[in-house]
Coordinates of C-alpha atoms in Angstrom, one line a residue:
A32 CA 162.0 108.2 57.0
A33 CA 163.0 105.6 59.5
D34 CA 160.4 103.7 61.5
V35 CA 159.7 105.3 64.9
P36 CA 159.4 102.9 67.9
V37 CA 156.2 103.4 69.8
A38 CA 154.5 101.8 72.9
V39 CA 150.9 100.8 72.4
V40 CA 148.1 99.7 74.6
R41 CA 144.9 97.8 73.8
P42 CA 141.6 99.4 75.0
S43 CA 139.9 97.7 77.9
N44 CA 136.3 96.7 77.5
G45 CA 135.6 96.6 81.3
A46 CA 133.6 99.9 81.2
A47 CA 130.4 98.2 80.0
N48 CA 129.5 97.1 83.5
D49 CA 131.2 100.0 85.4
E50 CA 129.4 101.6 88.4
L51 CA 128.9 105.1 89.5
V52 CA 130.1 106.0 93.0
L53 CA 128.3 109.1 94.0
P54 CA 128.3 111.1 97.3
A55 CA 125.0 111.2 99.1
N56 CA 123.3 112.5 102.3
A57 CA 121.3 110.4 104.7
Q58 CA 118.1 111.8 106.2
P59 CA 115.5 110.3 108.5
F60 CA 112.5 108.8 106.8
V61 CA 110.2 111.0 108.9
D62 CA 111.6 114.2 110.6
A63 CA 109.4 116.6 112.5
P64 CA 109.8 119.4 115.0
I65 CA 107.3 119.1 118.0
Y66 CA 105.6 122.4 118.9
A67 CA 103.1 123.3 121.6
R68 CA 99.5 124.1 120.7
T69 CA 98.7 125.9 124.0
N70 CA 100.2 128.6 126.1
G71 CA 101.6 128.1 129.6
Y72 CA 104.7 126.9 131.5
L73 CA 106.5 123.6 131.0
K74 CA 105.6 121.4 134.0
R75 CA 107.9 118.5 133.3
W76 CA 109.5 116.6 130.4
Y77 CA 110.1 112.8 130.2
F78 CA 112.6 112.1 127.5
D79 CA 116.0 113.6 126.6
I80 CA 118.1 113.5 123.4
G81 CA 119.0 110.1 122.0
T82 CA 116.0 108.4 123.6
R83 CA 113.8 106.2 121.4
V84 CA 110.1 106.7 121.9
K85 CA 107.0 105.0 120.6
Q86 CA 104.0 106.6 119.0
G87 CA 101.7 108.0 121.6
Q88 CA 104.2 108.2 124.4
L89 CA 103.9 111.3 126.7
L90 CA 106.9 113.6 126.0
A91 CA 106.0 116.6 128.2
E92 CA 103.3 118.3 130.2
I93 CA 102.4 122.0 130.1
E94 CA 100.8 123.9 133.0
T95 CA 98.1 126.3 131.7
P96 CA 96.4 128.1 134.6
E97 CA 94.9 130.9 132.5
L98 CA 93.4 128.3 130.1
D99 CA 91.9 126.3 133.0
Q100 CA 90.2 129.4 134.3
Q101 CA 88.8 130.3 130.8
L102 CA 87.4 126.8 130.5
M103 CA 85.7 127.1 133.9
Q104 CA 84.2 130.4 132.9
A105 CA 83.0 128.9 129.6
R106 CA 81.3 126.0 131.3
A107 CA 79.5 128.4 133.7
T108 CA 78.4 130.5 130.7
L109 CA 77.1 127.3 129.1
K110 CA 75.0 126.4 132.2
S111 CA 73.5 129.9 132.3
A112 CA 72.6 129.7 128.6
E113 CA 71.1 126.3 129.1
A114 CA 68.9 127.7 132.0
D115 CA 67.7 130.6 129.8
L116 CA 67.0 128.1 127.0
Q117 CA 64.9 125.9 129.3
L118 CA 62.8 129.0 130.4
A119 CA 62.4 130.2 126.8
Q120 CA 61.3 126.7 125.7
T121 CA 58.7 126.5 128.5
T122 CA 57.4 130.1 127.7
A123 CA 57.2 129.4 124.0
A124 CA 55.2 126.2 124.6
R125 CA 52.8 128.0 127.0
W126 CA 52.2 130.9 124.5
Q127 CA 51.6 128.5 121.6
N128 CA 48.9 126.8 123.7
L129 CA 47.3 130.1 124.6
L130 CA 47.3 131.1 121.0
K131 CA 44.9 128.2 120.3
T132 CA 42.3 129.8 122.5
N133 CA 43.1 133.3 121.1
S134 CA 44.2 134.4 124.6
V135 CA 47.3 136.0 123.2
S136 CA 48.1 137.6 119.9
K137 CA 50.0 135.9 117.0
Q138 CA 52.7 138.6 117.1
E139 CA 53.5 138.0 120.8
T140 CA 53.6 134.3 120.2
D141 CA 56.0 134.7 117.3
Q142 CA 58.3 136.9 119.5
T143 CA 58.3 134.2 122.2
V144 CA 59.2 131.4 119.7
S145 CA 61.9 133.6 118.2
A146 CA 63.4 134.2 121.7
Y147 CA 63.5 130.4 122.2
A148 CA 65.4 130.0 118.9
S149 CA 67.8 132.7 120.0
R150 CA 68.5 131.0 123.3
Q151 CA 69.1 127.7 121.4
A152 CA 71.7 129.4 119.3
A153 CA 73.4 130.9 122.4
V154 CA 73.6 127.5 123.9
D155 CA 75.2 126.1 120.7
A156 CA 77.8 128.9 120.7
S157 CA 78.6 128.3 124.3
M158 CA 79.0 124.5 123.8
A159 CA 81.4 125.2 120.8
N160 CA 83.5 127.5 123.0
V161 CA 83.7 124.9 125.7
R162 CA 84.8 122.2 123.2
R163 CA 87.4 124.6 121.8
L164 CA 88.9 125.2 125.2
E165 CA 88.8 121.5 126.1
Q166 CA 90.7 120.8 122.9
L167 CA 93.3 123.4 123.9
Q168 CA 93.5 121.9 127.3
S169 CA 94.2 118.5 125.9
Y170 CA 97.3 120.0 124.3
E171 CA 98.7 120.3 127.8
K172 CA 100.1 116.8 127.2
V173 CA 102.6 116.5 124.3
Y174 CA 102.7 113.1 122.7
A175 CA 105.0 111.5 120.2
P176 CA 103.3 111.5 116.8
F177 CA 105.4 108.5 115.5
D178 CA 108.1 106.0 116.5
G179 CA 111.5 107.6 116.5
V180 CA 114.4 109.1 118.5
I181 CA 114.6 112.5 120.2
T182 CA 117.4 114.4 118.4
A183 CA 116.9 117.7 120.2
R184 CA 115.3 119.0 123.3
E185 CA 114.9 122.8 123.3
T186 CA 113.0 123.4 126.5
D187 CA 113.2 122.8 130.3
I188 CA 111.0 122.9 133.3
G189 CA 109.6 126.4 134.0
D190 CA 110.0 127.6 130.4
L191 CA 107.3 129.9 129.1
I192 CA 105.6 128.1 126.3
D193 CA 104.0 130.0 123.4
S194 CA 101.7 128.1 121.0
G195 CA 102.4 130.7 118.3
S196 CA 102.4 134.3 117.4
A197 CA 99.7 136.7 116.2
P198 CA 99.0 136.6 112.5
G199 CA 101.3 138.8 110.5
S200 CA 103.9 139.2 113.3
G201 CA 106.5 137.2 111.4
S202 CA 107.9 135.5 114.5
Q203 CA 108.0 131.7 114.9
P204 CA 107.2 129.6 118.0
R205 CA 110.1 127.7 119.6
E206 CA 110.0 123.9 119.1
L207 CA 110.0 121.7 122.2
F208 CA 111.5 118.6 120.7
H209 CA 112.8 117.3 117.4
L210 CA 111.8 113.8 116.5
A211 CA 113.3 111.6 113.8
A212 CA 112.3 108.2 112.5
I213 CA 115.6 106.4 111.8
N214 CA 114.6 102.8 111.4
K215 CA 114.4 103.6 107.7
L216 CA 116.5 106.3 106.0
R217 CA 116.2 108.3 102.9
I218 CA 119.5 108.6 101.0
F219 CA 119.5 111.5 98.6
V220 CA 122.1 111.3 95.8
P221 CA 122.6 113.8 93.0
V222 CA 123.1 111.8 89.8
P223 CA 124.9 113.7 86.9
E224 CA 122.7 114.4 83.9
V225 CA 124.7 112.1 81.6
S226 CA 124.0 109.2 83.9
A227 CA 120.4 109.9 84.6
S228 CA 119.3 107.1 82.2
A229 CA 121.0 104.5 84.5
I230 CA 118.4 105.2 87.2
K231 CA 115.8 102.5 87.5
Q232 CA 113.2 102.6 90.2
G233 CA 113.1 99.5 92.3
E234 CA 116.7 98.6 91.5
Q235 CA 119.0 97.6 94.4
V236 CA 122.1 99.6 95.1
A237 CA 125.0 99.3 97.5
I238 CA 125.8 102.0 100.1
T239 CA 129.1 102.5 101.8
S240 CA 130.2 104.9 104.5
D241 CA 133.7 106.0 105.7
Q242 CA 132.4 105.2 109.2
Y243 CA 132.2 101.5 108.4
P244 CA 134.8 101.0 105.6
S245 CA 134.4 97.2 105.6
E246 CA 130.6 97.1 105.6
V247 CA 128.2 97.4 102.7
F248 CA 124.5 98.5 103.2
H249 CA 121.8 97.8 100.6
G250 CA 118.9 100.0 99.6
L251 CA 116.4 100.4 96.8
I252 CA 115.9 103.3 94.4
A253 CA 112.5 104.5 95.6
R254 CA 111.9 107.6 93.4
D255 CA 113.6 110.5 91.6
S256 CA 112.6 114.1 90.9
N257 CA 112.0 113.4 87.2
S258 CA 113.7 116.7 86.4
I259 CA 117.3 118.0 86.1
D260 CA 118.4 120.7 88.4
P261 CA 119.4 123.6 86.1
L262 CA 122.1 124.8 88.6
S263 CA 123.9 121.5 89.3
R264 CA 122.7 119.6 86.2
T265 CA 121.9 116.6 88.3
L266 CA 118.9 114.4 89.0
N267 CA 117.9 114.1 92.6
V268 CA 117.4 110.4 93.4
E269 CA 116.1 108.9 96.7
V270 CA 117.3 105.6 97.9
D271 CA 115.5 104.0 100.8
V272 CA 117.6 101.8 103.1
D273 CA 116.6 99.7 106.1
N274 CA 118.4 101.0 109.2
T275 CA 116.9 98.7 111.9
S276 CA 120.4 98.2 113.3
G277 CA 120.8 102.0 113.7
K278 CA 124.3 102.0 112.4
L279 CA 123.7 104.7 109.8
L280 CA 123.0 108.1 111.4
P281 CA 120.8 110.9 109.9
G282 CA 122.9 113.6 108.4
A283 CA 125.8 111.1 107.6
Y284 CA 127.9 111.3 104.5
A285 CA 127.6 108.2 102.4
F286 CA 128.4 106.8 99.0
V287 CA 125.9 105.2 96.7
H288 CA 127.1 102.6 94.1
I289 CA 124.9 102.6 91.1
K290 CA 125.5 100.1 88.3
S291 CA 125.8 101.9 85.0
P292 CA 125.3 99.4 82.1
N293 CA 126.3 101.0 78.8
A294 CA 124.3 100.0 75.7
T295 CA 127.2 101.0 73.4
S296 CA 130.5 99.1 73.0
A297 CA 132.3 101.4 75.3
V298 CA 136.0 100.8 76.1
T299 CA 138.5 102.6 78.3
I300 CA 142.0 103.9 77.4
P301 CA 144.7 105.7 79.4
A302 CA 144.4 109.5 79.4
N303 CA 148.0 109.8 78.1
T304 CA 146.9 108.4 74.7
L305 CA 144.8 111.4 73.7
L306 CA 145.8 113.9 71.0
F307 CA 144.1 117.2 71.1
R308 CA 144.0 118.6 67.6
S309 CA 142.2 121.5 66.0
E310 CA 139.9 119.2 64.1
G311 CA 139.0 117.4 67.3
L312 CA 140.0 114.6 69.7
R313 CA 142.2 111.9 68.2
V314 CA 144.2 108.8 69.1
G315 CA 147.0 107.2 67.2
V316 CA 146.3 103.6 66.2
V317 CA 149.0 101.3 64.7
R318 CA 147.5 99.6 61.6
G319 CA 150.1 97.6 59.6
N320 CA 153.3 99.5 60.0
H321 CA 151.8 103.0 59.9
V322 CA 149.9 105.4 62.1
E323 CA 146.3 106.2 61.6
L324 CA 144.8 109.2 63.6
V325 CA 141.3 108.0 64.6
P326 CA 138.6 110.4 65.8
I327 CA 137.0 109.3 69.0
K328 CA 134.1 110.3 71.3
I329 CA 134.7 110.1 75.0
G330 CA 132.1 109.5 77.7
R331 CA 133.1 109.7 81.3
D332 CA 136.5 110.8 82.7
F333 CA 137.9 108.5 85.3
G334 CA 141.1 110.5 85.9
E335 CA 143.9 108.3 84.7
T336 CA 141.6 106.7 82.2
V337 CA 138.7 107.8 80.0
E338 CA 135.7 106.1 78.5
V339 CA 135.5 105.9 74.7
V340 CA 132.0 105.4 73.4
A341 CA 132.8 105.6 69.7
G342 CA 135.8 105.2 67.4
L343 CA 137.8 102.3 69.0
Q344 CA 137.6 98.5 69.2
P345 CA 139.2 96.3 71.9
A346 CA 141.6 94.9 69.3
D347 CA 143.0 98.3 68.3
E348 CA 146.6 99.1 69.3
V349 CA 146.7 102.7 70.6
I350 CA 149.9 104.6 70.9
V351 CA 150.9 105.7 74.4
N352 CA 152.4 109.2 74.9
P353 CA 152.2 110.2 71.2
S354 CA 154.3 113.1 70.1
D355 CA 152.5 116.3 69.0
S356 CA 154.0 115.9 65.5
L357 CA 152.5 112.5 65.0
A358 CA 150.7 112.3 61.6
S359 CA 148.6 109.8 59.8
G360 CA 150.7 107.5 57.5
A361 CA 153.9 107.9 59.5
P362 CA 155.9 104.6 59.6
V363 CA 156.2 103.1 63.1
H364 CA 157.0 99.8 64.8
I365 CA 155.8 98.5 68.1
A366 CA 158.6 98.5 70.8
G367 CA 158.4 95.8 73.4
G368 CA 155.0 94.4 72.4
S369 CA 151.6 95.8 73.3
K370 CA 150.2 96.3 76.8
E371 CA 146.7 95.0 77.7

């Protein structure tokens, strides 16, 4: 029946403005493989990995002897079709004039006019074929589609270049270069479902990296997936960060610090104050000279401490390392004063 000495601690109310520190992956703002659109042999390349290029700069040249011959043949076919068209036009006009004097029949005139229309269609088809081959020939020069840095070069002089495979073959063409825009990065961070409400688009967040332990980068929450991944139970969030300095590298591992304001009067207590009972989670609170087992509801687990979102107030005196036999109403006295 004697009073039992106990050590107590008061809950800390510092959890209200706590922050989430979550691992994240850095990716280029624009990332694209560069493929060839024509067949041939690589004549020369101008930029290697790590080189920054501007939009429109020439990356490589492809030699296409077969395509050049096809274009010459198409242009010759077009000239022949244009000559036939000119003759058909003259003949049709002559027969239409003769028809006015009934020198030729209407049937023969219609056939001549139809032949002229057919020659016109043949010329249009030949012109379209020439334009198609000229377009393919323009792909002999490979240009950078945007400002960025060459992160991979998968070809060399003399390589056989394939613009693609036959439909249904299943094989993929080989990329020539890989280009990434790194002046601005996308930081993708999976936010746990319980903290998804803390995400506010347009809010500024801090970004740290083990590569630069003493430096803090700043980014903005640009968008999120608006859906919870059923496998990981996380919300995919994108943070855009300016990387003009080039310090952050694509593919780097980073940490995003997201402020997590808690609308409830949350407090934190040491993990060694918890009592796991059959009726639920409890803590022993000294009120007067007796113990009261108070049911609580915890939020986040910080390891040595836990967040309590309901059941405790900052002024409560919570027993540290309570015994399993502790019961409500037991007489106690505080030994050595309470700890903050």
